[in-house]
Amino acid sequence: MSFNLKSVDTVESISREDFKKNYLDKRKPLIIKGLTKDWPAREKWSTEYFKQIAGDIEVKLVDNSKADPKKVINASIASMKFGEYLDLIKREPTQLRIFFFNLFKHRPELIDDVKVPKELMGGFIESMPAMFFGGSKAITFLHYDIDLPHLFHTHFGGRKHIILFDNKWKKRLYCIPNTTYALEDYDVANPDFEKFPALKGVEGYEVFLEHGDTLFMPTGMWHWMRYIDGSFSLTLRAWDQSVSRKIASVWSLFMHGAVDSGIKVIFRERYAVWREKRAFVIAEKELKKDLKKAG
């Protein structure tokens, strides 16, 4: 059993006008296979290369475990030398991954290997190129980015499986109140519709990225990711140009960041239990509303 998933449009290249009209303005995902064809990173970047230039850096690691309600989301469970970690993900399957790693802060020269696609749109946050690394068992839980940017997610060194949902499905996905992530109790790749009935009928997209492919994810798009091979990705972020979306971004950071963290510190497990129960109530209420609307 699965969600109602369809493929994402795929192009080799695209004009600014076409991209804006058919994807940016419509908030629709797109795979651009040739975006990185003139990036030095496409040929240069590998785990061996990173091991040579930055293997001595200490990195924090996370795994597939459900988030601890007493800690911030994506709290690290271990650390090791970057070079040792890179050897690990190429040698054997592992759940361990590196989340939102700014390798450019340690090796600024790497920015010369990337060409920000300003020919497609403006608003890129060039000070925040983020990298993500994972072993072949690593999974990134279902969420959308708290600051609501547009994302250009480029994969390197292997394959990655991604499932996407438009933000309109937020409540049906059992979004945890005051957060930007879903309950971690169901398998996104194989959901149990009996335990989680609101998931049945939810529509989304399925993507398989290979080395050098770039996935455009519009603002607010939910994404779940699984590393098929030990590999890594680079995400470039860009602000939406509308004033309303910028206001929504500030509100999201305040509500889903500061407010949620403050409540979590005070109430801890009680708050976590309430949030999860509330996610079920909201999801089932939304399901009833959609079924009524449909007929």
Coordinates of C-alpha atoms in Angstrom, one line a residue:
M1 CA 0.0 0.0 0.0
S2 CA 1.2 3.5 -0.7
F3 CA 0.1 7.1 -1.2
N4 CA -1.3 8.2 -4.6
L5 CA 2.1 9.2 -6.0
K6 CA 3.0 10.6 -9.4
S7 CA 6.3 11.4 -11.0
V8 CA 7.9 14.8 -11.1
D9 CA 8.4 16.6 -14.4
T10 CA 12.0 16.2 -15.6
V11 CA 14.0 18.5 -17.9
E12 CA 17.6 18.8 -19.0
S13 CA 17.4 22.6 -18.9
I14 CA 14.7 25.2 -18.6
S15 CA 14.3 29.0 -19.4
R16 CA 13.6 31.5 -16.7
E17 CA 10.2 32.3 -18.2
D18 CA 9.2 28.6 -18.4
F19 CA 10.4 27.9 -14.8
K20 CA 8.6 30.9 -13.4
K21 CA 5.3 30.3 -15.2
N22 CA 5.0 26.5 -14.8
Y23 CA 6.9 25.7 -11.6
L24 CA 7.8 28.6 -9.4
D25 CA 4.4 30.4 -9.6
K26 CA 2.5 27.1 -9.5
R27 CA 4.5 25.8 -6.5
K28 CA 5.2 22.7 -8.5
P29 CA 8.4 20.5 -8.1
L30 CA 10.8 19.9 -11.0
I31 CA 13.9 17.8 -11.6
I32 CA 16.6 19.6 -13.6
K33 CA 19.2 17.0 -14.7
G34 CA 21.5 19.4 -16.5
L35 CA 21.6 22.3 -14.0
T36 CA 25.0 21.1 -12.7
K37 CA 26.6 20.3 -16.0
D38 CA 29.0 23.2 -15.7
W39 CA 29.6 22.9 -12.0
P40 CA 33.1 21.8 -11.1
A41 CA 31.4 19.9 -8.2
R42 CA 29.8 17.5 -10.5
E43 CA 33.1 15.9 -11.5
K44 CA 35.2 16.9 -8.5
W45 CA 33.1 16.1 -5.4
S46 CA 33.3 12.6 -3.9
T47 CA 33.6 11.1 -0.5
E48 CA 37.3 10.5 -1.2
Y49 CA 37.8 14.2 -2.1
F50 CA 36.1 15.4 1.0
K51 CA 38.1 13.0 3.1
Q52 CA 41.3 14.5 1.7
I53 CA 40.4 18.1 2.3
A54 CA 38.3 18.0 5.4
G55 CA 38.6 14.5 7.0
D56 CA 39.9 15.8 10.3
I57 CA 36.7 17.8 11.1
E58 CA 34.5 16.5 13.9
V59 CA 30.9 16.1 12.8
K60 CA 27.7 15.4 14.7
L61 CA 25.5 12.5 13.6
V62 CA 21.8 11.7 13.8
D63 CA 19.9 8.5 13.0
N64 CA 16.4 7.2 12.2
S65 CA 15.3 7.2 15.8
K66 CA 12.1 9.0 16.8
A67 CA 12.8 12.5 18.1
D68 CA 13.2 12.8 21.9
P69 CA 10.5 15.1 23.2
K70 CA 12.9 16.6 25.7
K71 CA 15.4 17.6 23.0
V72 CA 15.5 19.8 19.9
I73 CA 14.6 18.2 16.7
N74 CA 17.6 16.5 14.9
A75 CA 19.7 16.4 18.2
S76 CA 22.9 14.5 17.6
I77 CA 23.4 11.0 19.0
A78 CA 27.1 10.7 18.3
S79 CA 30.1 12.3 16.7
M80 CA 33.2 11.2 14.8
K81 CA 35.8 12.5 12.4
F82 CA 34.4 13.4 9.0
G83 CA 36.8 11.1 7.2
E84 CA 35.8 8.2 9.4
Y85 CA 32.2 8.8 8.7
L86 CA 32.8 9.0 4.9
D87 CA 34.6 5.7 5.1
L88 CA 31.7 4.2 7.0
I89 CA 28.9 5.2 4.5
K90 CA 30.9 3.9 1.6
R91 CA 31.8 0.6 3.4
E92 CA 28.5 -0.6 4.8
P93 CA 24.8 0.3 5.4
T94 CA 24.2 2.6 8.3
Q95 CA 21.4 4.9 9.5
L96 CA 23.8 7.6 10.5
R97 CA 23.5 10.9 8.7
I98 CA 24.9 14.4 8.9
F99 CA 22.1 17.1 9.0
F100 CA 22.5 20.6 7.7
F101 CA 26.3 20.7 7.6
N102 CA 28.0 23.9 6.4
L103 CA 31.2 22.4 5.1
F104 CA 31.8 25.7 3.3
K105 CA 32.5 27.4 6.6
H106 CA 35.5 25.0 7.1
R107 CA 36.6 25.0 3.4
P108 CA 35.4 28.3 1.8
E109 CA 37.1 27.4 -1.5
L110 CA 34.3 24.8 -2.1
I111 CA 31.9 27.6 -3.1
D112 CA 33.9 28.0 -6.3
D113 CA 32.7 24.5 -7.3
V114 CA 29.0 25.6 -7.3
K115 CA 27.1 27.9 -9.6
V116 CA 24.0 29.4 -7.9
P117 CA 21.2 29.3 -10.5
K118 CA 20.4 33.0 -10.5
E119 CA 19.4 32.7 -14.2
L120 CA 16.2 30.9 -12.9
M121 CA 15.2 33.1 -10.0
G122 CA 16.4 35.6 -7.4
G123 CA 16.4 35.6 -3.6
F124 CA 19.1 33.0 -3.0
I125 CA 20.6 32.9 0.5
E126 CA 24.2 32.5 -0.6
S127 CA 25.5 32.4 3.0
M128 CA 23.5 29.2 3.8
P129 CA 24.6 26.4 1.4
A130 CA 23.8 23.3 3.4
M131 CA 25.1 19.8 2.9
F132 CA 23.5 16.5 4.0
F133 CA 25.2 13.1 4.1
G134 CA 23.7 9.7 4.7
G135 CA 24.4 6.0 4.8
S136 CA 22.3 3.5 2.7
K137 CA 19.8 3.0 5.6
A138 CA 19.5 6.6 6.5
I139 CA 16.0 8.3 6.4
T140 CA 15.1 11.9 6.8
F141 CA 11.7 12.2 8.5
L142 CA 8.7 13.8 6.8
H143 CA 8.8 17.6 7.2
Y144 CA 8.8 20.9 5.5
D145 CA 11.5 23.6 6.2
I146 CA 10.6 25.9 9.0
D147 CA 11.6 29.2 7.3
L148 CA 9.6 28.3 4.1
P149 CA 12.3 28.8 1.5
H150 CA 12.4 27.5 -2.1
L151 CA 14.9 24.6 -2.2
F152 CA 17.3 23.5 -5.0
H153 CA 18.4 20.0 -3.8
T154 CA 21.3 18.5 -5.7
H155 CA 22.4 14.9 -5.1
F156 CA 25.9 13.5 -5.5
G157 CA 27.7 10.1 -5.3
G158 CA 24.7 7.7 -5.5
R159 CA 20.9 7.5 -5.5
K160 CA 18.2 9.0 -3.3
H161 CA 14.5 8.2 -2.9
I162 CA 12.2 11.2 -2.2
I163 CA 8.5 11.5 -1.5
L164 CA 6.9 14.9 -1.7
F165 CA 3.5 16.4 -0.7
D166 CA 2.0 19.8 -1.3
N167 CA 1.4 21.8 1.9
K168 CA -2.4 21.5 1.5
W169 CA -2.1 17.9 2.8
K170 CA -0.5 19.1 6.1
K171 CA -3.3 18.1 8.4
R172 CA -3.9 14.7 6.7
L173 CA -0.2 13.9 7.1
Y174 CA -0.6 14.0 10.9
C175 CA 1.4 17.1 11.3
I176 CA 2.3 17.6 14.9
P177 CA 0.8 20.8 16.2
N178 CA 3.2 23.8 16.5
T179 CA 5.8 22.1 14.4
T180 CA 6.7 21.5 10.7
Y181 CA 7.1 17.7 10.9
A182 CA 4.7 14.7 10.9
L183 CA 4.3 11.9 13.3
E184 CA 7.2 9.5 13.0
D185 CA 5.1 6.5 13.8
Y186 CA 4.2 5.6 10.2
D187 CA 6.3 4.4 7.3
V188 CA 6.1 7.0 4.5
A189 CA 7.2 4.4 2.0
N190 CA 4.6 1.9 3.1
P191 CA 1.9 3.6 5.3
D192 CA -0.6 1.6 7.4
F193 CA -4.0 3.1 6.4
E194 CA -5.8 1.2 9.1
K195 CA -3.8 2.8 11.9
F196 CA -3.6 6.1 10.1
P197 CA -6.8 6.4 8.0
A198 CA -6.3 10.1 7.1
L199 CA -3.3 9.1 4.9
K200 CA -5.5 7.1 2.5
G201 CA -6.1 9.2 -0.6
V202 CA -3.3 11.7 0.0
E203 CA -1.6 12.6 -3.2
G204 CA 2.1 13.3 -3.7
Y205 CA 5.1 12.9 -5.9
E206 CA 7.9 10.2 -6.0
V207 CA 11.4 11.1 -7.1
F208 CA 14.6 9.1 -7.6
L209 CA 17.7 11.3 -7.8
E210 CA 21.0 10.2 -9.3
H211 CA 24.4 11.9 -9.3
G212 CA 24.2 15.5 -10.4
D213 CA 20.4 15.7 -10.5
T214 CA 18.7 18.8 -9.0
L215 CA 15.2 18.8 -7.5
F216 CA 13.4 22.1 -7.1
M217 CA 11.1 22.0 -4.1
P218 CA 8.8 25.0 -3.8
T219 CA 8.2 26.8 -0.5
G220 CA 6.3 24.8 2.1
M221 CA 6.6 21.4 0.3
W222 CA 6.7 18.4 2.5
H223 CA 9.6 16.0 1.9
W224 CA 10.7 12.5 3.1
M225 CA 14.1 11.2 1.9
R226 CA 15.9 7.8 1.9
Y227 CA 19.5 7.3 0.9
I228 CA 19.6 4.3 -1.4
D229 CA 23.4 4.5 -1.5
G230 CA 25.9 6.1 0.9
S231 CA 26.0 9.6 -0.7
F232 CA 25.4 13.3 -0.1
S233 CA 23.4 16.3 -1.2
L234 CA 23.7 20.1 -1.4
T235 CA 20.7 22.4 -0.8
L236 CA 20.6 26.0 -2.0
R237 CA 17.8 28.0 -0.5
A238 CA 16.0 31.1 -1.9
W239 CA 13.4 33.4 -0.4
D240 CA 10.0 33.8 -2.1
Q241 CA 9.7 37.3 -3.4
S242 CA 6.1 37.9 -2.2
V243 CA 5.6 40.0 0.9
S244 CA 3.0 37.6 2.2
R245 CA 5.3 34.6 2.0
K246 CA 8.1 36.6 3.8
I247 CA 5.6 37.4 6.6
A248 CA 4.6 33.7 6.8
S249 CA 8.3 32.7 7.1
V250 CA 8.9 35.0 10.1
W251 CA 5.7 33.8 11.7
S252 CA 6.7 30.1 11.1
L253 CA 10.1 30.7 12.7
F254 CA 8.5 32.3 15.7
M255 CA 5.6 29.9 16.2
H256 CA 7.3 26.6 15.2
G257 CA 10.7 27.6 16.6
A258 CA 10.7 29.9 19.6
V259 CA 7.1 29.2 20.9
D260 CA 7.2 25.4 20.5
S261 CA 10.7 25.2 22.0
G262 CA 9.6 27.2 25.0
I263 CA 6.5 25.1 25.7
K264 CA 8.6 21.9 25.2
V265 CA 11.1 23.1 27.9
I266 CA 8.3 23.7 30.4
F267 CA 6.0 20.7 29.8
R268 CA 8.3 18.1 28.2
E269 CA 6.7 14.6 27.9
R270 CA 3.1 15.9 28.7
Y271 CA 3.4 18.3 25.8
A272 CA 4.7 15.6 23.5
V273 CA 1.8 13.2 24.4
W274 CA -0.8 16.0 23.9
R275 CA 0.7 17.0 20.5
E276 CA 0.6 13.4 19.2
K277 CA -3.0 12.9 20.3
R278 CA -4.0 16.2 18.8
A279 CA -2.4 15.3 15.5
F280 CA -4.8 12.3 15.2
V281 CA -7.8 14.5 16.1
I282 CA -6.9 17.1 13.5
A283 CA -6.1 14.5 10.8
E284 CA -9.3 12.6 11.2
K285 CA -11.4 15.9 11.3
E286 CA -9.7 17.0 8.0
L287 CA -10.4 13.6 6.5
K288 CA -14.1 13.8 7.3
K289 CA -14.2 17.3 5.8
D290 CA -12.5 16.2 2.6
L291 CA -14.8 13.1 2.3
K292 CA -17.9 15.3 2.8
K293 CA -16.6 17.8 0.2
A294 CA -16.0 14.9 -2.3
G295 CA -19.5 13.6 -2.1

